[in-house]
Amino acid sequence: MLMKKLIAAVFAGGLLLAANPVVAQTVGPQGEAATPSADVTLSDADIAALKDKGYKAALLWHTSSDFTNAVTSGATDEFARAGITIAVKTDAQFDAARQRSDIETALAAKPNVILALPLDPATSAEAFRQAVKDGTKLVFLSNLPKDYKQGTDYASIVTDDLFQMGKQAADAMAKAIGGKGQVGYIFHDASYYVTNQRDKAFKTTIEKDYPDIKIVAEQGISDPARAEELANAMLLQHPDLDGIYVTWAEPADGVLSALRGAGNTKTKIVTLDLAEPVALDMVKGGNVAALVADKAYELGRAMAAAGMKSLLGQPTPAFVVAPALTVTKENVAQGWKDSLNREAPQPVLDAAK
């Protein structure tokens, strides 16, 4: 559901960051080199220097979800180490105009740090300008207001290690089908920075690292509701596919329906992001072999750390990435906690026993 709403935001005019060339690592929306989130830390002396200053933070999110809850938890826990309170927390419900109003509301509380995912580059550029003038430290999640300059207008962008998510999906596919066979590739057919890098990383890794695996069918998708239809067409032409990569979990559920409708128990699915329907199939030993996810709690921790380093006047990396993890039947309980900082859905836990 989260990815579906993000895609809706793409076509509403937000989150349209240019696609990057295929490289063997995640790069930022402006080609920035990635810094691992584990490198963005505060020393005991840094924490002591921040305490008792009355600093406040605002968390201006694009939606409410398990993902944003986990990011919030990571940020809140990191800020708490330095005694920084969360003065404002908002949910723009994927509405750029509402986000602008949220920013105005937050600025009235005079936060020292703002963490946010800007929904629309143009609208956000104007809306956050007063925060920049006020000297508020800005840390962005995955997206960037138009023409903003790192070190002047904002401290850091933090996002997933997108290349590693795609690579781990390829590795999981290879493991699921024994390192050889024919696979289908269902990619996101839109110019969207996050999914484009993940999809290309999967394809690049298969072609480079697994010569005995051939991608024999490719299909772009923009509407998740068409996934079952597209998968049926792919399977009609290639009924003996060993595996299918799907760009994220919601359309993967449609692909799973197509396989079930065809009585196909052989073809393995690997997809990205956590969702109960595909996870339930996975733990029951069905078609789904693995889910690759981000560490959302770590995203929040790193965002808060970057904001606090900026408060201290320390240099901050332009582009920070949090780790990816592969979730299978064997580690589903721990994987859910590591990614979303919460228990997996009870039906998934029960089926995994």
Short mmCIF file of C-alpha atoms in Angstrom, two decimals:
data_model
loop_
_atom_site.label_atom_id
_atom_site.label_comp_id
_atom_site.label_asym_id
_atom_site.label_seq_id
_atom_site.Cartn_x
_atom_site.Cartn_y
_atom_site.Cartn_z
CA MET A 1 0.00 0.00 0.00
CA LEU A 2 2.82 2.43 0.79
CA MET A 3 4.48 1.89 -2.58
CA LYS A 4 1.12 2.24 -4.36
CA LYS A 5 0.63 5.66 -2.78
CA LEU A 6 4.18 6.67 -3.63
CA ILE A 7 3.53 5.78 -7.25
CA ALA A 8 0.37 7.88 -7.14
CA ALA A 9 2.51 10.75 -5.90
CA VAL A 10 4.84 10.29 -8.87
CA PHE A 11 2.06 10.93 -11.32
CA ALA A 12 0.67 13.77 -9.20
CA GLY A 13 3.91 15.65 -9.78
CA GLY A 14 6.02 14.63 -6.79
CA LEU A 15 8.96 12.28 -6.36
CA LEU A 16 10.03 12.71 -9.98
CA LEU A 17 13.77 12.38 -9.57
CA ALA A 18 15.89 11.62 -12.58
CA ALA A 19 16.89 8.01 -13.11
CA ASN A 20 20.59 7.32 -12.73
CA PRO A 21 22.78 5.19 -14.95
CA VAL A 22 23.27 1.57 -13.95
CA VAL A 23 26.14 1.39 -11.49
CA ALA A 24 27.25 -1.15 -8.93
CA GLN A 25 26.19 1.01 -6.02
CA THR A 26 23.39 3.29 -4.93
CA VAL A 27 23.82 6.91 -5.98
CA GLY A 28 21.88 9.95 -4.88
CA PRO A 29 19.26 11.85 -6.90
CA GLN A 30 21.99 14.20 -8.12
CA GLY A 31 24.62 11.49 -8.54
CA GLU A 32 25.97 11.76 -4.98
CA ALA A 33 28.18 8.98 -3.66
CA ALA A 34 26.62 7.00 -0.82
CA THR A 35 27.76 6.99 2.79
CA PRO A 36 26.65 3.97 4.89
CA SER A 37 24.28 4.96 7.67
CA ALA A 38 26.50 3.15 10.17
CA ASP A 39 29.12 5.88 9.56
CA VAL A 40 26.74 8.62 10.73
CA THR A 41 27.21 8.51 14.49
CA LEU A 42 27.64 10.78 17.49
CA SER A 43 30.32 10.45 20.13
CA ASP A 44 29.62 10.67 23.85
CA ALA A 45 31.11 14.16 23.73
CA ASP A 46 28.72 15.11 20.92
CA ILE A 47 25.73 13.87 22.92
CA ALA A 48 26.89 15.80 26.00
CA ALA A 49 27.27 18.97 23.93
CA LEU A 50 23.66 18.71 22.72
CA LYS A 51 22.05 18.04 26.09
CA ASP A 52 20.28 20.71 28.12
CA LYS A 53 20.06 23.11 25.18
CA GLY A 54 16.31 22.84 24.83
CA TYR A 55 16.56 21.63 21.25
CA LYS A 56 13.37 20.46 19.54
CA ALA A 57 12.69 18.39 16.43
CA ALA A 58 9.78 18.10 14.01
CA LEU A 59 8.92 14.97 11.99
CA LEU A 60 6.94 15.90 8.88
CA TRP A 61 5.94 12.67 7.15
CA HIS A 62 4.19 12.00 3.89
CA THR A 63 1.88 9.31 5.28
CA SER A 64 1.16 7.06 8.26
CA SER A 65 2.29 3.44 7.92
CA ASP A 66 4.39 0.71 9.48
CA PHE A 67 7.30 2.20 7.54
CA THR A 68 6.90 5.75 8.87
CA ASN A 69 6.24 4.40 12.37
CA ALA A 70 9.57 2.58 12.23
CA VAL A 71 11.40 5.64 10.90
CA THR A 72 9.80 7.70 13.68
CA SER A 73 10.92 5.20 16.32
CA GLY A 74 14.50 5.26 15.09
CA ALA A 75 14.59 9.05 15.02
CA THR A 76 12.86 9.45 18.38
CA ASP A 77 15.23 7.04 20.13
CA GLU A 78 18.30 8.76 18.65
CA PHE A 79 17.08 12.24 19.56
CA ALA A 80 16.25 11.04 23.08
CA ARG A 81 19.93 10.22 23.66
CA ALA A 82 20.63 13.95 23.49
CA GLY A 83 17.48 15.08 25.29
CA ILE A 84 15.92 16.45 22.10
CA THR A 85 12.12 16.35 22.21
CA ILE A 86 9.74 15.81 19.30
CA ALA A 87 7.68 18.99 19.24
CA VAL A 88 5.64 18.27 16.10
CA LYS A 89 4.75 15.14 14.12
CA THR A 90 2.52 15.35 11.04
CA ASP A 91 1.04 13.19 8.27
CA ALA A 92 0.48 14.93 4.92
CA GLN A 93 -1.52 11.99 3.52
CA PHE A 94 0.40 12.28 0.24
CA ASP A 95 -0.98 15.80 -0.29
CA ALA A 96 1.70 18.38 -1.18
CA ALA A 97 -0.58 21.29 -0.23
CA ARG A 98 -1.27 19.73 3.13
CA GLN A 99 2.45 19.19 3.64
CA ARG A 100 3.02 22.88 3.04
CA SER A 101 0.50 23.65 5.78
CA ASP A 102 2.23 21.11 8.04
CA ILE A 103 5.54 22.91 7.52
CA GLU A 104 3.99 26.24 8.50
CA THR A 105 2.49 24.64 11.61
CA ALA A 106 5.81 23.08 12.54
CA LEU A 107 7.76 26.32 12.13
CA ALA A 108 5.47 27.99 14.67
CA ALA A 109 6.93 25.57 17.24
CA LYS A 110 10.45 26.75 16.28
CA PRO A 111 12.09 23.36 15.85
CA ASN A 112 15.86 23.21 15.55
CA VAL A 113 15.77 20.13 13.30
CA ILE A 114 13.17 18.98 10.76
CA LEU A 115 13.08 15.48 9.29
CA ALA A 116 10.78 15.12 6.27
CA LEU A 117 10.04 13.43 2.96
CA PRO A 118 9.28 16.28 0.52
CA LEU A 119 6.31 15.23 -1.60
CA ASP A 120 6.65 17.70 -4.45
CA PRO A 121 10.06 19.16 -5.38
CA ALA A 122 8.71 22.55 -6.51
CA THR A 123 6.13 23.05 -3.76
CA SER A 124 8.53 21.79 -1.10
CA ALA A 125 11.29 24.13 -2.24
CA GLU A 126 9.11 27.13 -1.49
CA ALA A 127 7.54 25.65 1.63
CA PHE A 128 10.85 24.79 3.34
CA ARG A 129 12.51 28.10 2.40
CA GLN A 130 11.43 29.80 5.64
CA ALA A 131 12.95 26.93 7.64
CA VAL A 132 16.24 27.48 5.81
CA LYS A 133 16.06 31.22 6.59
CA ASP A 134 15.36 30.41 10.24
CA GLY A 135 18.49 28.26 10.44
CA THR A 136 16.52 25.06 11.04
CA LYS A 137 18.54 21.98 10.14
CA LEU A 138 16.81 19.94 7.45
CA VAL A 139 17.30 16.24 6.76
CA PHE A 140 15.30 14.71 3.92
CA LEU A 141 14.11 11.16 3.33
CA SER A 142 14.58 9.90 -0.25
CA ASN A 143 13.58 13.11 -2.03
CA LEU A 144 14.89 16.65 -2.44
CA PRO A 145 13.28 20.07 -2.92
CA LYS A 146 14.12 21.63 -6.27
CA ASP A 147 17.47 23.46 -6.50
CA TYR A 148 18.36 22.89 -2.83
CA LYS A 149 22.10 22.71 -2.10
CA GLN A 150 23.58 20.35 0.45
CA GLY A 151 25.47 22.09 3.25
CA THR A 152 23.63 25.36 2.59
CA ASP A 153 19.94 24.48 2.47
CA TYR A 154 19.92 21.01 4.02
CA ALA A 155 22.21 18.64 5.91
CA SER A 156 21.66 15.23 4.27
CA ILE A 157 19.39 13.00 2.24
CA VAL A 158 18.88 9.53 3.74
CA THR A 159 17.39 6.58 1.87
CA ASP A 160 17.65 2.83 1.31
CA ASP A 161 20.66 1.12 -0.21
CA LEU A 162 18.73 0.71 -3.43
CA PHE A 163 21.39 -1.16 -5.38
CA GLN A 164 21.81 -3.67 -2.56
CA MET A 165 18.06 -4.27 -2.45
CA GLY A 166 18.06 -5.22 -6.14
CA LYS A 167 21.25 -7.23 -5.82
CA GLN A 168 19.99 -9.18 -2.83
CA ALA A 169 16.79 -9.92 -4.75
CA ALA A 170 18.90 -11.36 -7.59
CA ASP A 171 20.95 -13.42 -5.16
CA ALA A 172 17.77 -14.72 -3.52
CA MET A 173 16.32 -15.63 -6.91
CA ALA A 174 19.48 -17.51 -7.88
CA LYS A 175 19.37 -19.45 -4.61
CA ALA A 176 15.67 -20.25 -5.03
CA ILE A 177 16.10 -21.75 -8.52
CA GLY A 178 19.43 -23.47 -7.98
CA GLY A 179 21.57 -20.96 -9.89
CA LYS A 180 20.18 -21.74 -13.32
CA GLY A 181 17.02 -21.39 -15.33
CA GLN A 182 14.74 -18.89 -17.03
CA VAL A 183 13.14 -15.97 -15.24
CA GLY A 184 10.69 -13.18 -15.91
CA TYR A 185 11.39 -9.57 -14.99
CA ILE A 186 8.51 -7.26 -14.05
CA PHE A 187 9.88 -3.75 -13.55
CA HIS A 188 8.37 -0.38 -12.66
CA ASP A 189 7.60 1.39 -15.92
CA ALA A 190 7.93 4.99 -14.70
CA SER A 191 10.73 7.45 -14.00
CA TYR A 192 10.94 6.96 -10.26
CA TYR A 193 14.34 7.12 -8.60
CA VAL A 194 13.75 4.47 -5.93
CA THR A 195 12.22 1.64 -7.99
CA ASN A 196 14.37 2.34 -11.06
CA GLN A 197 17.62 1.76 -9.15
CA ARG A 198 16.31 -1.34 -7.43
CA ASP A 199 14.99 -2.90 -10.64
CA LYS A 200 18.15 -2.17 -12.63
CA ALA A 201 20.30 -3.62 -9.86
CA PHE A 202 18.38 -6.90 -10.03
CA LYS A 203 18.79 -7.15 -13.80
CA THR A 204 22.45 -6.11 -13.75
CA THR A 205 23.31 -8.66 -11.04
CA ILE A 206 21.59 -11.52 -12.86
CA GLU A 207 23.34 -10.69 -16.12
CA LYS A 208 26.75 -10.15 -14.51
CA ASP A 209 26.88 -12.76 -11.74
CA TYR A 210 24.62 -15.59 -12.92
CA PRO A 211 25.43 -16.64 -16.50
CA ASP A 212 23.22 -19.74 -16.22
CA ILE A 213 20.14 -17.65 -15.46
CA LYS A 214 18.48 -15.97 -18.44
CA ILE A 215 15.88 -13.23 -18.30
CA VAL A 216 13.59 -14.43 -21.09
CA ALA A 217 10.56 -12.20 -20.47
CA GLU A 218 10.37 -8.53 -19.48
CA GLN A 219 7.28 -6.51 -18.67
CA GLY A 220 6.93 -2.97 -17.36
CA ILE A 221 4.14 -2.14 -14.94
CA SER A 222 2.77 1.21 -13.80
CA ASP A 223 -0.56 0.14 -12.32
CA PRO A 224 -0.28 -2.59 -9.64
CA ALA A 225 -3.89 -3.59 -10.33
CA ARG A 226 -2.79 -4.96 -13.73
CA ALA A 227 -0.16 -7.30 -12.29
CA GLU A 228 -2.25 -10.47 -12.53
CA GLU A 229 -3.22 -9.70 -16.13
CA LEU A 230 0.38 -8.99 -17.13
CA ALA A 231 1.64 -12.10 -15.37
CA ASN A 232 -0.97 -14.24 -17.13
CA ALA A 233 0.25 -12.93 -20.48
CA MET A 234 3.87 -13.59 -19.54
CA LEU A 235 3.08 -17.13 -18.39
CA LEU A 236 1.09 -17.84 -21.56
CA GLN A 237 4.23 -17.19 -23.60
CA HIS A 238 6.63 -18.72 -21.08
CA PRO A 239 4.77 -21.37 -19.05
CA ASP A 240 7.98 -22.96 -17.76
CA LEU A 241 9.52 -19.95 -16.03
CA ASP A 242 11.63 -20.91 -13.03
CA GLY A 243 11.18 -17.55 -11.38
CA ILE A 244 9.67 -14.06 -11.66
CA TYR A 245 11.11 -10.88 -10.17
CA VAL A 246 8.45 -8.30 -9.28
CA THR A 247 9.30 -4.67 -8.58
CA TRP A 248 7.48 -4.48 -5.23
CA ALA A 249 5.15 -6.48 -3.01
CA GLU A 250 1.72 -5.25 -4.09
CA PRO A 251 2.01 -6.27 -7.76
CA ALA A 252 3.78 -9.42 -6.58
CA ASP A 253 0.49 -10.40 -4.94
CA GLY A 254 -1.16 -10.15 -8.37
CA VAL A 255 1.56 -12.31 -9.90
CA LEU A 256 1.00 -14.83 -7.12
CA SER A 257 -2.72 -14.91 -7.98
CA ALA A 258 -1.85 -15.63 -11.62
CA LEU A 259 0.39 -18.53 -10.63
CA ARG A 260 -2.26 -19.97 -8.33
CA GLY A 261 -4.89 -19.63 -11.05
CA ALA A 262 -2.66 -21.61 -13.40
CA GLY A 263 -2.01 -24.30 -10.78
CA ASN A 264 1.67 -23.36 -10.96
CA THR A 265 3.59 -24.38 -7.84
CA LYS A 266 7.01 -24.32 -9.51
CA THR A 267 7.71 -20.68 -10.46
CA LYS A 268 9.39 -18.77 -7.63
CA ILE A 269 8.70 -15.11 -6.86
CA VAL A 270 11.18 -12.67 -5.37
CA THR A 271 10.02 -9.15 -4.62
CA LEU A 272 10.87 -6.05 -2.57
CA ASP A 273 9.30 -4.64 0.61
CA LEU A 274 7.33 -6.42 3.32
CA ALA A 275 3.64 -7.20 3.00
CA GLU A 276 1.47 -9.77 4.74
CA PRO A 277 -0.06 -11.58 1.70
CA VAL A 278 3.25 -12.43 0.04
CA ALA A 279 4.94 -13.13 3.38
CA LEU A 280 2.17 -15.57 4.29
CA ASP A 281 2.67 -17.45 1.01
CA MET A 282 6.42 -17.51 1.64
CA VAL A 283 6.24 -19.02 5.12
CA LYS A 284 3.74 -21.63 3.91
CA GLY A 285 6.27 -22.83 1.34
CA GLY A 286 4.44 -21.39 -1.66
CA ASN A 287 5.74 -19.60 -4.74
CA VAL A 288 7.26 -16.65 -2.88
CA ALA A 289 10.89 -17.42 -2.07
CA ALA A 290 12.13 -14.19 -0.50
CA LEU A 291 11.33 -10.57 0.28
CA VAL A 292 14.04 -7.91 0.32
CA ALA A 293 13.40 -4.93 2.59
CA ASP A 294 15.00 -1.81 3.96
CA LYS A 295 15.87 -1.09 7.59
CA ALA A 296 13.34 1.65 8.26
CA TYR A 297 14.26 2.06 11.95
CA GLU A 298 17.89 2.64 10.91
CA LEU A 299 16.75 5.24 8.37
CA GLY A 300 15.19 7.24 11.21
CA ARG A 301 18.22 6.86 13.46
CA ALA A 302 20.56 8.05 10.72
CA MET A 303 18.33 11.01 9.88
CA ALA A 304 18.30 12.14 13.49
CA ALA A 305 22.06 11.66 13.80
CA ALA A 306 22.69 13.75 10.68
CA GLY A 307 20.43 16.48 12.03
CA MET A 308 22.26 16.55 15.36
CA LYS A 309 25.67 16.61 13.69
CA SER A 310 24.47 19.62 11.73
CA LEU A 311 23.34 21.30 14.95
CA LEU A 312 26.88 20.86 16.25
CA GLY A 313 28.28 22.48 13.13
CA GLN A 314 29.90 19.24 12.01
CA PRO A 315 30.06 18.24 8.32
CA THR A 316 27.35 15.83 7.23
CA PRO A 317 27.40 13.45 4.25
CA ALA A 318 25.28 14.55 1.32
CA PHE A 319 23.73 11.15 0.74
CA VAL A 320 23.29 8.38 3.31
CA VAL A 321 21.98 4.86 2.75
CA ALA A 322 20.62 2.36 5.27
CA PRO A 323 21.19 -1.39 4.79
CA ALA A 324 18.98 -3.84 2.97
CA LEU A 325 18.05 -7.26 4.32
CA THR A 326 16.70 -10.45 2.77
CA VAL A 327 13.70 -11.93 4.58
CA THR A 328 12.89 -15.63 4.13
CA LYS A 329 10.74 -18.17 5.95
CA GLU A 330 13.67 -18.93 8.25
CA ASN A 331 14.19 -15.36 9.50
CA VAL A 332 10.80 -13.74 8.94
CA ALA A 333 10.19 -12.87 12.60
CA GLN A 334 13.59 -11.25 13.11
CA GLY A 335 13.53 -9.68 9.65
CA TRP A 336 10.26 -7.89 10.39
CA LYS A 337 11.70 -6.51 13.62
CA ASP A 338 14.96 -5.44 11.96
CA SER A 339 13.10 -3.69 9.16
CA LEU A 340 10.00 -2.21 10.77
CA ASN A 341 10.78 -2.39 14.50
CA ARG A 342 7.58 -4.37 15.13
CA GLU A 343 6.36 -7.94 15.26
CA ALA A 344 5.41 -9.63 12.01
CA PRO A 345 1.64 -10.06 11.50
CA GLN A 346 0.33 -12.82 13.72
CA PRO A 347 -0.89 -15.01 10.83
CA VAL A 348 2.65 -14.92 9.40
CA LEU A 349 4.19 -15.83 12.73
CA ASP A 350 1.69 -18.64 13.26
CA ALA A 351 2.29 -20.10 9.78
CA ALA A 352 6.06 -19.89 10.23
CA LYS A 353 6.03 -22.19 13.27
#
